[in-house]
XYZ file of C-alpha atoms in Angstrom:
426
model
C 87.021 136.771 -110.497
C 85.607 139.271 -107.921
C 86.453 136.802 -104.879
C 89.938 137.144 -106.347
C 89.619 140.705 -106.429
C 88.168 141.071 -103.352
C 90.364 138.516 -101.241
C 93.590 140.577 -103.246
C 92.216 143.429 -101.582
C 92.127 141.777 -98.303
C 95.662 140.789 -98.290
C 97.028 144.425 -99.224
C 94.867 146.118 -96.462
C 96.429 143.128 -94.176
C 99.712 143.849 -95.265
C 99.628 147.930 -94.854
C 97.659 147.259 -91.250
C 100.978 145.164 -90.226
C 103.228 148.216 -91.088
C 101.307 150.848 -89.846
C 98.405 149.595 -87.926
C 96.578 153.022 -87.644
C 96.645 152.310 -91.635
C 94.420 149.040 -90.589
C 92.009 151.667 -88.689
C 91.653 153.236 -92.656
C 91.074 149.815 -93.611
C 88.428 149.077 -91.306
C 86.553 152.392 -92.033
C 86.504 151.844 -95.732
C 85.378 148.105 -95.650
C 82.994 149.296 -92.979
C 80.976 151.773 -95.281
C 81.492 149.609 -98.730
C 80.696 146.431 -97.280
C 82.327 145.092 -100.639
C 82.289 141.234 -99.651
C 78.753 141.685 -100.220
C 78.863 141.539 -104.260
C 81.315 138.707 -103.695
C 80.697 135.434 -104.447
C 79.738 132.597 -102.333
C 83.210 131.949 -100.892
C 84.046 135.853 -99.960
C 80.756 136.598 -98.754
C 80.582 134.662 -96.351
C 84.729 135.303 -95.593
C 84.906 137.265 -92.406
C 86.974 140.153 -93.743
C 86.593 142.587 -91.536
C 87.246 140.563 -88.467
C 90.407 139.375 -89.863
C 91.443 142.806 -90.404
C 90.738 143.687 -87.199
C 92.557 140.813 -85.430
C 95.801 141.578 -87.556
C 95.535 145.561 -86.641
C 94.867 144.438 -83.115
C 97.972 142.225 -83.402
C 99.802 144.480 -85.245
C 99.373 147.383 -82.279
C 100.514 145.394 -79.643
C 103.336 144.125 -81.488
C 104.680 147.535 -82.609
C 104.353 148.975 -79.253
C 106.324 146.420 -77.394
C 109.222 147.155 -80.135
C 109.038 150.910 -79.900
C 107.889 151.261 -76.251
C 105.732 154.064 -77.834
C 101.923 154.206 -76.700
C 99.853 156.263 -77.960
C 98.624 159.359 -75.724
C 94.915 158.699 -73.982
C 92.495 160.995 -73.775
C 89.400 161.967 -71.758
C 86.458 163.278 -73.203
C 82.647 163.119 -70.764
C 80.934 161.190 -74.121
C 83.251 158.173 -73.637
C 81.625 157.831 -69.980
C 78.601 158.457 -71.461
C 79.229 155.890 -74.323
C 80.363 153.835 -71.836
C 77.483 153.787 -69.641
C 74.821 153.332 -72.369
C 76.362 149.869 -73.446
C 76.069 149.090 -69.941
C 72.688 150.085 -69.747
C 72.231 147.877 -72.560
C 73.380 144.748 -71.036
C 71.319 145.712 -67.950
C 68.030 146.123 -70.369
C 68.835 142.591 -72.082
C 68.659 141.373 -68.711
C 64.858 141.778 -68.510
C 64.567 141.658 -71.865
C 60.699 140.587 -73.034
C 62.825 138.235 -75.449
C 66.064 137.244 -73.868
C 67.551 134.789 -76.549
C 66.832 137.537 -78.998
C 67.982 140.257 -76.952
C 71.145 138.716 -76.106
C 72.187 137.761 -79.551
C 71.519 141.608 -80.719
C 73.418 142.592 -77.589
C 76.574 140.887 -79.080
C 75.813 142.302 -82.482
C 75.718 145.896 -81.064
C 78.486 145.272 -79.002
C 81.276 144.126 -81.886
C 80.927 147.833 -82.909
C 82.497 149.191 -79.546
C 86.269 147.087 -80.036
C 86.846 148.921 -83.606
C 85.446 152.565 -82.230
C 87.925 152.019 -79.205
C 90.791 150.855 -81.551
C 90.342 154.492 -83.703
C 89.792 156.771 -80.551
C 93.376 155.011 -79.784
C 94.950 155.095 -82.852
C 94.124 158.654 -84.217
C 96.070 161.337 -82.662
C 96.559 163.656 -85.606
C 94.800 165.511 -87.879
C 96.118 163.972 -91.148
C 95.102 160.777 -89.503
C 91.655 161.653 -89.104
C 91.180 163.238 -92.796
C 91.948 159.935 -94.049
C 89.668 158.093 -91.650
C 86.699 160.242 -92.881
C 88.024 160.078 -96.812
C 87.899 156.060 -96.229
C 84.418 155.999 -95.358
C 83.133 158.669 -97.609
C 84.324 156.834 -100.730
C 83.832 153.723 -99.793
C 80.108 154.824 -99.919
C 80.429 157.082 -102.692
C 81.691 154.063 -104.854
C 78.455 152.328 -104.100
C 76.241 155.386 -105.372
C 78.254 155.377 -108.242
C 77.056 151.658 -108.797
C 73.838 152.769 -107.668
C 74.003 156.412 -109.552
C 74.584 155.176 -112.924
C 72.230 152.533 -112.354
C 69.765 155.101 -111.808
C 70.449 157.250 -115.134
C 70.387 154.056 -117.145
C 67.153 153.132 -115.948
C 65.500 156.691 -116.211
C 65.255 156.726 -112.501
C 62.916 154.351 -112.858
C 64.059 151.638 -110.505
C 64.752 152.249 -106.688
C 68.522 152.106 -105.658
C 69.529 149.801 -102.578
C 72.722 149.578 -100.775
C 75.009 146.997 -100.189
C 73.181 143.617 -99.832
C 72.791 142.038 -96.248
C 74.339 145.274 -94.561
C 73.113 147.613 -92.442
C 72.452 150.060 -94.977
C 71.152 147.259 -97.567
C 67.763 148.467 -97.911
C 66.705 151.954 -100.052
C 65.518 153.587 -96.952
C 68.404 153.208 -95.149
C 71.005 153.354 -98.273
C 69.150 157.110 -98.844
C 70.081 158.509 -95.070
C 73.716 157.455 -95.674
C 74.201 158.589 -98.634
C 72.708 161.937 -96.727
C 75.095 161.062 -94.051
C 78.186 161.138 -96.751
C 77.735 164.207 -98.694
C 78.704 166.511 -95.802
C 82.001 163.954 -95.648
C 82.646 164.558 -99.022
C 82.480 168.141 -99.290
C 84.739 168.459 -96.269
C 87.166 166.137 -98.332
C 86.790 168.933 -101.547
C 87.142 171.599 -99.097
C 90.419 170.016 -97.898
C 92.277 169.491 -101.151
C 93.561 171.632 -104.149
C 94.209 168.833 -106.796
C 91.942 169.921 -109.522
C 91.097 166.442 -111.000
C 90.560 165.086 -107.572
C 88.328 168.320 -107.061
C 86.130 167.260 -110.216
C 85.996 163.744 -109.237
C 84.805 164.378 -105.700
C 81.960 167.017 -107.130
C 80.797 164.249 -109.390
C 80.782 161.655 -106.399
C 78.528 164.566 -104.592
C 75.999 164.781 -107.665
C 75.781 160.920 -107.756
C 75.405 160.620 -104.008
C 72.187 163.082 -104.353
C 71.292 161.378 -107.478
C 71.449 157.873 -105.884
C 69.454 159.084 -102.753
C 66.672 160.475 -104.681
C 66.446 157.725 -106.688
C 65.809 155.653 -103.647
C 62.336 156.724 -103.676
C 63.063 156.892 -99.441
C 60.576 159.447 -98.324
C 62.729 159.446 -94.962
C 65.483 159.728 -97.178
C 63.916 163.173 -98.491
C 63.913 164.541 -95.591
C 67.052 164.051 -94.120
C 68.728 165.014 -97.484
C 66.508 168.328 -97.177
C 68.136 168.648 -93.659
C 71.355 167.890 -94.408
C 71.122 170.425 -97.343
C 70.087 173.288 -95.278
C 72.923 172.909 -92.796
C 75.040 172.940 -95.838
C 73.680 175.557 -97.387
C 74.030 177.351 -94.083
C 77.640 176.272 -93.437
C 78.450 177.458 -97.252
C 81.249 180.353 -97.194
C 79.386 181.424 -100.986
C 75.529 181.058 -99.750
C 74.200 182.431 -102.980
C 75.831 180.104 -104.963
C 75.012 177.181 -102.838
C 71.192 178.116 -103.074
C 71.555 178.786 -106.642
C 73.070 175.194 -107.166
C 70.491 173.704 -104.693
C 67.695 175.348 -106.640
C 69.147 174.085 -109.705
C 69.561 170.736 -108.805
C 65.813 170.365 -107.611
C 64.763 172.204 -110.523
C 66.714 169.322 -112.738
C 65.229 166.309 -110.226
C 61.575 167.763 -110.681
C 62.196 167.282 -114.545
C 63.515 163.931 -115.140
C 62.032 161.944 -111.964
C 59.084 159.927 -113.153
C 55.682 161.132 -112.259
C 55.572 157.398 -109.599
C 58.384 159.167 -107.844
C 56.481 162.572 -107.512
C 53.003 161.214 -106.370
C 55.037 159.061 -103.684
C 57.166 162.398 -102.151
C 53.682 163.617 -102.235
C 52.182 161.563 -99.912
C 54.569 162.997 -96.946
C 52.275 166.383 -96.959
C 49.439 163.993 -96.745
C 50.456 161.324 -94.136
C 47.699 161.142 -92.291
C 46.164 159.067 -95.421
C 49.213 156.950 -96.083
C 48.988 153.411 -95.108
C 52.464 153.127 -94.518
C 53.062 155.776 -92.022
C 49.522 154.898 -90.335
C 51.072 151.606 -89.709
C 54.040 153.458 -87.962
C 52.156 155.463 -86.287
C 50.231 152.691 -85.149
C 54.082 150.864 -83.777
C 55.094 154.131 -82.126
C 52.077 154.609 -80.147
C 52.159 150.652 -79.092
C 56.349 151.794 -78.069
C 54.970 154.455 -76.341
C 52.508 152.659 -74.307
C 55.349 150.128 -72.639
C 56.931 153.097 -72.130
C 54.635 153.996 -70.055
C 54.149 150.372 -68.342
C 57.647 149.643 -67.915
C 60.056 153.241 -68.210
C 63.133 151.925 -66.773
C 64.583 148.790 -68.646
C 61.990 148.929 -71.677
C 61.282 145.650 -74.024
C 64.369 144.701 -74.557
C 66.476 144.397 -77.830
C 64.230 143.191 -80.944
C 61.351 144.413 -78.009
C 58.733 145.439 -80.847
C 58.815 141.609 -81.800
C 56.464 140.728 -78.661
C 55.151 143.954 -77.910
C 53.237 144.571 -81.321
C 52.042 141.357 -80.787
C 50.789 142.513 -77.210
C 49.129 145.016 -78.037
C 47.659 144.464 -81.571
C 46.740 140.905 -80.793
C 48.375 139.949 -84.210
C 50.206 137.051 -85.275
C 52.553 138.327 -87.561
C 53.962 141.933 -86.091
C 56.817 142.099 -88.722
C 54.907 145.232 -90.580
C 55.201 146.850 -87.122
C 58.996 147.202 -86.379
C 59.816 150.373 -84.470
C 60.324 152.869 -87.720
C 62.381 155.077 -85.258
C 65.464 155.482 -83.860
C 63.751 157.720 -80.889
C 61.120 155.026 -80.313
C 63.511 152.513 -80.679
C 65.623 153.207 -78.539
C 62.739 154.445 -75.594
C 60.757 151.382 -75.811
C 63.900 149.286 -75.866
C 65.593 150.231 -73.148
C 63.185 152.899 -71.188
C 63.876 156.571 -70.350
C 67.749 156.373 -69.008
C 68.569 154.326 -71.759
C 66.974 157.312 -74.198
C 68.607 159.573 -71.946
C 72.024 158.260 -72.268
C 71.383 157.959 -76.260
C 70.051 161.619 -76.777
C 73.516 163.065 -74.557
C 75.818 161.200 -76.701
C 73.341 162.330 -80.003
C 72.818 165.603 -78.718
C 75.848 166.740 -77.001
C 78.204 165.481 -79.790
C 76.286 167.776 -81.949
C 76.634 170.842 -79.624
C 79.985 169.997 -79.077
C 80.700 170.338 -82.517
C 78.647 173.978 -82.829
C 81.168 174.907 -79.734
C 84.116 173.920 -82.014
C 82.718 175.915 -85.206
C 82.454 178.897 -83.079
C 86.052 178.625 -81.402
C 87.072 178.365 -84.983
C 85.584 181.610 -86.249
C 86.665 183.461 -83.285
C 90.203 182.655 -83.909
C 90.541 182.021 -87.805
C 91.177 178.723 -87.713
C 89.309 177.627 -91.126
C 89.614 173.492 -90.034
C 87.589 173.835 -87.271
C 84.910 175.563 -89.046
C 85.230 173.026 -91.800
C 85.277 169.459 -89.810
C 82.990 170.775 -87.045
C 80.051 171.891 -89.543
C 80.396 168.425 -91.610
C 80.271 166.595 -88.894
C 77.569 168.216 -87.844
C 75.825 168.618 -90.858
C 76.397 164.121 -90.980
C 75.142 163.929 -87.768
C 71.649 165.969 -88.912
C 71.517 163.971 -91.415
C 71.224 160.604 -89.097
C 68.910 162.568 -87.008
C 66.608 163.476 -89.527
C 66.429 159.670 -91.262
C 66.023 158.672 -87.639
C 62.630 160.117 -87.306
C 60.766 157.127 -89.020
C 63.648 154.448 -89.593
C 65.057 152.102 -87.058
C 68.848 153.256 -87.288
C 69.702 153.266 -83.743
C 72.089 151.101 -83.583
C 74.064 151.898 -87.045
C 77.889 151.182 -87.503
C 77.414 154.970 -89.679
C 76.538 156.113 -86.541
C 79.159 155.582 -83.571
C 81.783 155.744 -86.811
C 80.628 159.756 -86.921
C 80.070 159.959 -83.133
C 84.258 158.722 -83.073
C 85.296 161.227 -85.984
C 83.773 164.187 -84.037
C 85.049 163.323 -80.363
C 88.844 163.080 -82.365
C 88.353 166.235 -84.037
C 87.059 167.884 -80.212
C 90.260 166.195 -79.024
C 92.394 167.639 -81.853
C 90.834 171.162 -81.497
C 92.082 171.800 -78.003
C 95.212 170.406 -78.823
C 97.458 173.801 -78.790
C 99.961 172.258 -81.252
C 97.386 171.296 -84.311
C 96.502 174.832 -85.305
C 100.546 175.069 -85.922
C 100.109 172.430 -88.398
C 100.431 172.245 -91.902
C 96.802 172.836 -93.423
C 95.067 169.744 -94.749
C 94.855 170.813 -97.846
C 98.509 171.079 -98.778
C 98.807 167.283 -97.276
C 96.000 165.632 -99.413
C 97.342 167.295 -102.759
């Protein structure tokens, strides 16, 4: 019944990506954060949905612009040459890779997420456009906290809350920083309607998203939903209010999360006793001594595979993956490739601050609102990055693609003419 459902769902998102194939960009966003072939069975789990959606938007593109001689308008923005040359950089790293099979394989992996980022930079050239986009992936996670949410209340918070089996953001660690990574996405989406209902629904998708995350039990999770939080908090036109619903939203978590959740939050004031992080500490001082051996093409994709080995002398290094984006991404592929990483990271970011600024000098309320969610999703990442491997997340260059559209669209002298958002989603 839910390969039915599922492959149903397939064929209407085919369909719409035929007529409209910036509609299949939608499509690709939403089945890109829900991952929903994963609770399929064993036929549509293994069915390559998203590829196939992707072909027929692909086909679909070059089919409507040879009948309407219409292509779309190109851009130019210094992070796609940046972009650009980090994926290069990547291939050059694989090269002398301390695993090249391995290497090579995750190469391929990382690089299937560049043809769908290049296809939505293409595609989106308005703003209604891009609301959408960012809708699609907010509730296509949101619908898995909800799964995960009322699992959660059933179970007392109890039980820890995973994502979307065999995805990227499967595990409770990593399920907790995107559900961090959402919230900002949805509260841009309430701040962008006026349909009360829809209002209500997307405030209780915000309470289960936090709910969800803290029932994770993802200490790294914590702290990027702290982070994220403050920017929010920060970026909040009522402040009071926001801290008084903050407050009263930890005040309710302290009460009704088990006392196994509370001593385990605990043990992030008192780290240096933790076996856990000493083992992390242990991989990112290993990362950092390549580093220091090799600082131009690093180990390589996968590089902590042989180089926790190296160093430790151990024959089973699996309890010493990376735990950072930062390391991973240093030891991997050396200083330019960390370098090229922390400008895309970084710059997005202060792009973004740029655009929140430009929009409070001139009263333009959207580009307050898109550039301090974006940002405040981007935090987010940054934070969870700190002591999980998440460099190479689709989340990630999905964000990085949002932001660089909504710096295109904010220069664009004819958007600010536009209708606001707000009147277009109700």
């Amino acid at each position: 019944m839910r390969d039915m459902a599922l492959f149903v769902m397939m064929l209407a998102l085919v369909w719409m990506a035929w007529r409209k194939p910036w509609i299949g960009v939608v499509g690709l966003a939403l089945l890109g954060a829900m991952h929903p072939q994963s609770y399929g069975g064993e036929w549509m789990s293994r069915f390559p949905v998203y590829r196939v959606l992707f072909l027929v938007t692909c086909v679909a593109v070059v089919v409507d612009y040879w009948r309407t001689k219409r292509y779309p308008r190109l851009f130019w923005d210094w992070r796609l040459a940046v972009l650009g040359l980090l994926f290069a950089y990547f291939a050059l790293t694989t090269q002398f890779a301390l695993l090249p099979d391995t290497a090579r394989g995750r190469l391929f992996e990382v690089g299937l997420l560049f043809p769908p980022l290049l296809l939505t930079l293409w595609l989106t050239d308005s703003r209604e456009k891009l609301h959408y986009l960012i809708v699609a992936t907010a509730a296509g996670i949101a619908l898995v906290a909800l799964k995960g949410g009322y699992w959660a209340v059933m179970t007392g918070f109890a039980d820890r809350v995973y994502g979307p089996p065999n995805s990227q953001i499967g595990g409770n660690n990593e399920f907790a920083v995107a559900l961090a990574m959402t919230i900002p996405l949805l509260v841009l989406w309430l701040r962008q309607t006026r349909d009360r209902p829809l209002r209500w629904t997307i405030m209780a998708a915000i309470t289960l998203c936090y709910v969800a995350a803290l029932t994770s039990w993802s200490r790294g999770g914590l702290v990027s939903l702290a982070a994220m939080s403050a920017f929010l908090v920060w970026n909040s036109k009522q402040k009071y209010l926001a801290i008084l619903l903050v407050a009263s939203g930890v005040a309710v978590a302290l009460v009704n999360l088990p006392e196994k959740w509370h001593a385990r939050m605990e043990t992030i004031s008192s780290y240096e006793e933790d076996q856990s992080f000493q083992s992390r500490q242990e991989a990112w001082r290993q990362g950092l001594s390549y580093v220091q051996r090799d600082p131009w093409t690093g180990s390589g994709f996968e590089g902590w595979r042989a180089v926790t080995a190296k160093f430790s002398g151990r024959g089973d290094p699996r309890t010493l993956d990376w735990h950072s984006a930062y390391i991973e991404v240093l030891a991997e592929h050396g200083i330019p490739g960390f370098i090229l990483w922390g400008t895309l990271l970084a710059g997005t970011m202060l792009g973004l601050t740029r655009m929140i600024s430009r929009g409070r000098r001139s009263g333009e309320s959207w580009l307050v609102d898109y550039g301090a969610m974006l940002r405040a999703a981007l935090v987010a990442y940054a934070a969870g990055g700190l002591t999980l491997g998440i460099t190479y997340w689709e989340l990630l260059f999905q964000l990085l693609g949002y932001s660089l559209i909504a710096l295109r669209l904010s220069t664009d002298p004819g958007e600010p003419r536009r209708k606001p958002m707000a009147a277009v989603a109700s």
